[in-house]
CSV table of C-alpha atoms in Angstrom, one decimal:
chain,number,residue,atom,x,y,z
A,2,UNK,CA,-34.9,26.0,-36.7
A,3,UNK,CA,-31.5,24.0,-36.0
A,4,UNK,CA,-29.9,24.2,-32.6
A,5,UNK,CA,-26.2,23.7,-32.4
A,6,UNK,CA,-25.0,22.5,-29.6
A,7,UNK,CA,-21.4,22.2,-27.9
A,8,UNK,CA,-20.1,18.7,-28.3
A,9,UNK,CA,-17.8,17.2,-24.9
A,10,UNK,CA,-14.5,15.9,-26.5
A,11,UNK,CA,-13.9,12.1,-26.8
A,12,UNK,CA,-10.1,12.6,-26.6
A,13,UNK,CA,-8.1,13.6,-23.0
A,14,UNK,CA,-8.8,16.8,-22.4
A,15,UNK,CA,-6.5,19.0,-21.6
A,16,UNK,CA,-6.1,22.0,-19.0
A,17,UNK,CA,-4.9,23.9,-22.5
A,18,UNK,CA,-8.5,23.5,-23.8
A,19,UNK,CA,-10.4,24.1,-20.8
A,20,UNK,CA,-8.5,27.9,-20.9
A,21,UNK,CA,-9.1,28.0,-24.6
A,22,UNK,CA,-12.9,27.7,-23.7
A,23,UNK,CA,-12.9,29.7,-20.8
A,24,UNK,CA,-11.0,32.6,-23.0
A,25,UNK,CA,-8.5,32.8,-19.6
A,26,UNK,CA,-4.4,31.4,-20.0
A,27,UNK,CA,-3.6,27.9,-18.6
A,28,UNK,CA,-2.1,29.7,-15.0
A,29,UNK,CA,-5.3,31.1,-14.4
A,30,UNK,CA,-7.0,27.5,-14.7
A,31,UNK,CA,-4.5,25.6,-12.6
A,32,UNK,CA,-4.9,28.6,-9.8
A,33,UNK,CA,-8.7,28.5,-10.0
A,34,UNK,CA,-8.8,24.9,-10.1
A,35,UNK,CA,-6.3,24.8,-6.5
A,36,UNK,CA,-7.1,27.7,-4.7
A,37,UNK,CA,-10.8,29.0,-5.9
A,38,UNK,CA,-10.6,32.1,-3.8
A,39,UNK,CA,-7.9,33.0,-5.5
A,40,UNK,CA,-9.9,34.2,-8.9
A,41,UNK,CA,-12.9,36.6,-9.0
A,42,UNK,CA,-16.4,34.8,-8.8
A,43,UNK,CA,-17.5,35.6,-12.6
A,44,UNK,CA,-13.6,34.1,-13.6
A,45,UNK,CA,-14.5,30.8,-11.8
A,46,UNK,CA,-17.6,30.4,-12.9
A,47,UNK,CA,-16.4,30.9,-16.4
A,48,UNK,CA,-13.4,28.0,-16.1
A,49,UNK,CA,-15.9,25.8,-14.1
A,50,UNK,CA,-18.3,25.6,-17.0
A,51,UNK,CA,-15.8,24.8,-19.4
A,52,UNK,CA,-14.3,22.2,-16.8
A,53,UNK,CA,-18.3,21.1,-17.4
A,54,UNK,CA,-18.7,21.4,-21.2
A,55,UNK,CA,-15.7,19.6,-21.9
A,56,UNK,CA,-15.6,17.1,-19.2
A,57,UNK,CA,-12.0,17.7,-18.0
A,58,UNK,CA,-11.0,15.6,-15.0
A,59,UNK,CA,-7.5,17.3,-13.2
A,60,UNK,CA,-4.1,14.8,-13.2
A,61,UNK,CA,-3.5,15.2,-9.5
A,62,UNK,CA,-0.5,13.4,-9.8
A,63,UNK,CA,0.9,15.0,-12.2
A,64,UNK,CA,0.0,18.2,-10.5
A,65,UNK,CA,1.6,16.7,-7.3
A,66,UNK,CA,4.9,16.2,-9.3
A,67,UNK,CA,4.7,19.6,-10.4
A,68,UNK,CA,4.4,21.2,-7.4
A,69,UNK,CA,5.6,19.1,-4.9
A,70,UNK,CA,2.6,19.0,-3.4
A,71,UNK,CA,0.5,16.2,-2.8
A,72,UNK,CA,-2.5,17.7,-2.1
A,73,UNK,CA,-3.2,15.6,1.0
A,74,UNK,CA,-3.7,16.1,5.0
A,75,UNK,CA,-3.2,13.8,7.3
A,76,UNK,CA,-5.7,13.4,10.3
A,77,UNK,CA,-4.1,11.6,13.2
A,78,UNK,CA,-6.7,10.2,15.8
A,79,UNK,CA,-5.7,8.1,19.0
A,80,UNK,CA,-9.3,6.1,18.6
A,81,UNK,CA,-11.5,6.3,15.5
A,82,UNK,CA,-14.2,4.6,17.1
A,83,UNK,CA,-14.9,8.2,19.6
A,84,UNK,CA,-17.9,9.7,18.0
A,85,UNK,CA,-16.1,13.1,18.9
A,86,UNK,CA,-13.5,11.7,15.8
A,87,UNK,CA,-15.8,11.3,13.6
A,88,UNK,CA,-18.1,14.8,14.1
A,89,UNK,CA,-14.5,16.3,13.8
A,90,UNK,CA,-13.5,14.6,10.9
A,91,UNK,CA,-16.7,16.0,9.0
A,92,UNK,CA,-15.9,19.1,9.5
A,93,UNK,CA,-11.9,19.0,8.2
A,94,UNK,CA,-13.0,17.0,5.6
A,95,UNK,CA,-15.7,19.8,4.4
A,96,UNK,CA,-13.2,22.8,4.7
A,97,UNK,CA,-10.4,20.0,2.7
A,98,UNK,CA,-12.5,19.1,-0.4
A,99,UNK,CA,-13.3,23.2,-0.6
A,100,UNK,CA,-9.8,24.0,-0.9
A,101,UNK,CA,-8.8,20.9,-3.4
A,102,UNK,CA,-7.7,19.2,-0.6
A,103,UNK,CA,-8.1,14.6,0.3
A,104,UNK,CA,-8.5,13.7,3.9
A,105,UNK,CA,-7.0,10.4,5.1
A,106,UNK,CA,-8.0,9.5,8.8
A,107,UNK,CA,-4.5,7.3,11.2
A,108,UNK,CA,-6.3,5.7,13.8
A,109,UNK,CA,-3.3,5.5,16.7
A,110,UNK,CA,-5.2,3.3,18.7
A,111,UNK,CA,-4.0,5.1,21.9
A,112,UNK,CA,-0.1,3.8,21.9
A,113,UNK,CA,2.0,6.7,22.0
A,114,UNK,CA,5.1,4.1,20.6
A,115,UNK,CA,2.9,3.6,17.6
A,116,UNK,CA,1.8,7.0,17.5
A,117,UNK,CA,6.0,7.9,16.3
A,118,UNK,CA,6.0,5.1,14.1
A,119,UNK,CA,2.6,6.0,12.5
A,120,UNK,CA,3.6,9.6,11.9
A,121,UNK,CA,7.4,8.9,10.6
A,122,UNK,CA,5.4,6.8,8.0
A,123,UNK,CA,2.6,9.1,6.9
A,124,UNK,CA,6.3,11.8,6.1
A,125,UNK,CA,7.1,9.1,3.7
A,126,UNK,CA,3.7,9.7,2.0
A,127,UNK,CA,4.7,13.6,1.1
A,128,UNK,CA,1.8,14.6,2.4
A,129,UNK,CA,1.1,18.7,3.3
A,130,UNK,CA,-0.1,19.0,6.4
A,131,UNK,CA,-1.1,16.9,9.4
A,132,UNK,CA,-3.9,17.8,12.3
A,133,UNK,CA,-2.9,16.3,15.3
A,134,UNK,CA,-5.1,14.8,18.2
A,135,UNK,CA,-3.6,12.7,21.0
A,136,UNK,CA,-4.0,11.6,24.6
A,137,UNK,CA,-0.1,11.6,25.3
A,138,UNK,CA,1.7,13.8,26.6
A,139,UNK,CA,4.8,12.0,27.8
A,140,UNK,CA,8.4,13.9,27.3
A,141,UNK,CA,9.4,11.6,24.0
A,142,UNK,CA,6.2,12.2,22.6
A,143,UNK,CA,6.3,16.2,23.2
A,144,UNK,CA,9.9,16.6,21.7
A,145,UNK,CA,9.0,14.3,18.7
A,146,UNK,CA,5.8,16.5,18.4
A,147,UNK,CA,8.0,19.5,18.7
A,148,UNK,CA,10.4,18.0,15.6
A,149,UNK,CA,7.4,17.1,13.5
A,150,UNK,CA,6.2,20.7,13.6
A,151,UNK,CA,9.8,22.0,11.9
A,152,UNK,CA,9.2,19.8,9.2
A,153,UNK,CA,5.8,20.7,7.7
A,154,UNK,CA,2.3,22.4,8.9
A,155,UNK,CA,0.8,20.7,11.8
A,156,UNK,CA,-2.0,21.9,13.7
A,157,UNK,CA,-2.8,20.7,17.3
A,158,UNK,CA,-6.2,19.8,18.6
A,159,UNK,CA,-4.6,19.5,22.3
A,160,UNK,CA,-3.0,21.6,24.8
A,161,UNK,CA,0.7,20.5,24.7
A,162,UNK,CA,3.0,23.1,25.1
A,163,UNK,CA,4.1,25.9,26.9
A,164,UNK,CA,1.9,29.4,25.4
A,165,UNK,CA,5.3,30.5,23.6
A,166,UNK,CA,6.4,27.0,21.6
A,167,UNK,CA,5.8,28.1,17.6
A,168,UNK,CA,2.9,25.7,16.9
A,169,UNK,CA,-0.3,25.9,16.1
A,170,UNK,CA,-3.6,24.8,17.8
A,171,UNK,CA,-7.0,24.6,17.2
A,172,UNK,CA,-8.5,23.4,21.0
A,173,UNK,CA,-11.4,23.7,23.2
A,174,UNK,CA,-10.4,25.4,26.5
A,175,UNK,CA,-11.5,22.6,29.0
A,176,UNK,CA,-10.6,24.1,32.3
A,177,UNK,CA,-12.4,27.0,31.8
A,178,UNK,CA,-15.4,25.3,30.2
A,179,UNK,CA,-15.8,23.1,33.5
A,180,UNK,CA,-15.2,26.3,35.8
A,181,UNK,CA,-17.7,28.1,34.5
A,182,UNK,CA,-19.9,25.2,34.4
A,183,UNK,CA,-19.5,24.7,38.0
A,184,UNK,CA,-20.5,28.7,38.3
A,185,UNK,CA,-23.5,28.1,35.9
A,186,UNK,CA,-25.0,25.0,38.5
A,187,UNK,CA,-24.0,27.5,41.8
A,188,UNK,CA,-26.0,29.8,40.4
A,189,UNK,CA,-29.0,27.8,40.0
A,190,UNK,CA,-28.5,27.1,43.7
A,191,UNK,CA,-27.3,24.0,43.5
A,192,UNK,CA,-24.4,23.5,45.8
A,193,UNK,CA,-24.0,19.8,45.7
A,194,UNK,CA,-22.1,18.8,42.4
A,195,UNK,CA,-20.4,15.9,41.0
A,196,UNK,CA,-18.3,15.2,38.8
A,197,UNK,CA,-17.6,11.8,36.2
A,198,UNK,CA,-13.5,11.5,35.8
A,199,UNK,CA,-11.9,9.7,32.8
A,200,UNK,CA,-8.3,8.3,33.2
A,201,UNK,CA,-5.5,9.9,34.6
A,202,UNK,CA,-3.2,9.5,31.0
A,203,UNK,CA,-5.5,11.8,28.9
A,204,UNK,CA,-3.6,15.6,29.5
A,205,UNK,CA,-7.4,16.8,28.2
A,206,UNK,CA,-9.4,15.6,30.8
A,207,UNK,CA,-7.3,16.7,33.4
A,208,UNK,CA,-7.5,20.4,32.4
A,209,UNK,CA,-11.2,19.9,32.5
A,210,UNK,CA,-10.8,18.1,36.3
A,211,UNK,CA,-8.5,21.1,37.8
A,212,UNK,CA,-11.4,23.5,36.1
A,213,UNK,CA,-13.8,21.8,38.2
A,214,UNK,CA,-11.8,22.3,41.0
A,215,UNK,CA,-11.3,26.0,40.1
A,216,UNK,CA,-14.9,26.3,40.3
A,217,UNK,CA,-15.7,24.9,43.7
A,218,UNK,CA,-13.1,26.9,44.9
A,219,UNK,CA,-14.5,30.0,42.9
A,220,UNK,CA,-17.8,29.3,44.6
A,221,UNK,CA,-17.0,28.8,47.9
A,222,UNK,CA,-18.1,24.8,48.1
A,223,UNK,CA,-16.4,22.4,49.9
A,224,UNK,CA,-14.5,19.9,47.5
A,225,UNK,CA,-16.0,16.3,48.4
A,226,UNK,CA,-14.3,13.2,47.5
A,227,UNK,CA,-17.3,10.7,47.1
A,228,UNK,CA,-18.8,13.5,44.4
A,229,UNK,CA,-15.9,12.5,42.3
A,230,UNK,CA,-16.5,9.2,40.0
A,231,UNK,CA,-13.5,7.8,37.8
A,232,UNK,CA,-14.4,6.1,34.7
């Protein structure tokens, strides 16, 4: 008994024969190569074994021409070397490559002058999206943040602006994190706590201080000066 199998092209294959395979027209391809959730599970699975059989590798340029899209975000970090960077980073970078998205990390290196010239170069890259961490939250730097978010999706991993700005975040809530951590010790019947204070410059970490605060006062405790070590 003969088996016949399927042989993989040795000439450039093309998105054409991938939907002649899959039995589907070349729009159904290109959308279930892009967006995934966009197509029923058995219709994926169908165009992503013929993407297997015949070995067909996307032209993400060309597809970048076509749609004016680059299919690129932009992550914009004010110091790489923070381990919290990097455990972040995973996670965008997971969610990215399921949506047929490239990552590229922009280490700011804490400058907030570099930080605008670092961004107006990454808009010269066509790139569709940017999420946004920084420490600065000077008046330049908020109204060129504010300009940056007309021009293309930009999500926010800090607590800049006033609750009714149109812009998008993605944030822990650090006041109420250390409040209620102050309420979690009091209740363990401690009543002596200190607290570890990072640099004055970082708009995060001063959210987290005044929640600290908010919890002594919550819990009735004297605030104490010498409990209170900065970095």
């Amino acid at each position: 008994m003969s088996i016949t199998r399927k042989r993989r092209s040795t000439g450039k294959v093309t998105l054409a024969d991938v939907a002649q395979l899959a039995g589907v027209g070349t729009m159904t391809v290109s959308r279930a190569l892009r967006t995934p959730e966009a197509v029923s599970d058995k219709l994926r699975e169908k165009i992503e074994a013929a993407v297997q059989e015949l070995g067909y590798v996307p032209n993400l340029a060309a597809s970048a021409l076509a749609s004016a899209s680059s299919w690129t975000i932009a992550m914009v970090v004010p110091e790489y070397t923070n381990i919290f960077y990097n455990e972040l980073f995973r996670g965008v970078e997971d969610m990215a490559l399921k949506y047929g998205y490239m990552v590229f990390v922009c280490n700011t290196e804490r400058s907030r002058r570099s930080e605008i010239e670092y961004i107006e170069e990454i808009l010269k890259r066509n790139v569709d999206g940017i999420i946004y961490n920084t420490y600065s939250n000077s008046e330049e730097m908020l109204n060129f943040l504010r300009s940056l978010s007309q021009k293309l999706p930009v999500v926010y991993t800090n607590h800049l602006f006033q609750e009714d700005e149109p812009v998008s975040y993605v944030y822990t809530d650090g006041f109420e994190s250390n409040r209620e951590a102050v309420h979690f010790l009091y209740e363990k019947g401690r009543t002596t706590i200190g607290y570890i204070r990072n640099t004055t410059d970082i708009s995060v970490i001063e959210d987290r201080y005044e929640g600290y605060l908010q919890g002594l006062r919550d819990c009735g405790i004297p605030f104490r000066e010498e409990y209170v070590y900065r970095a």
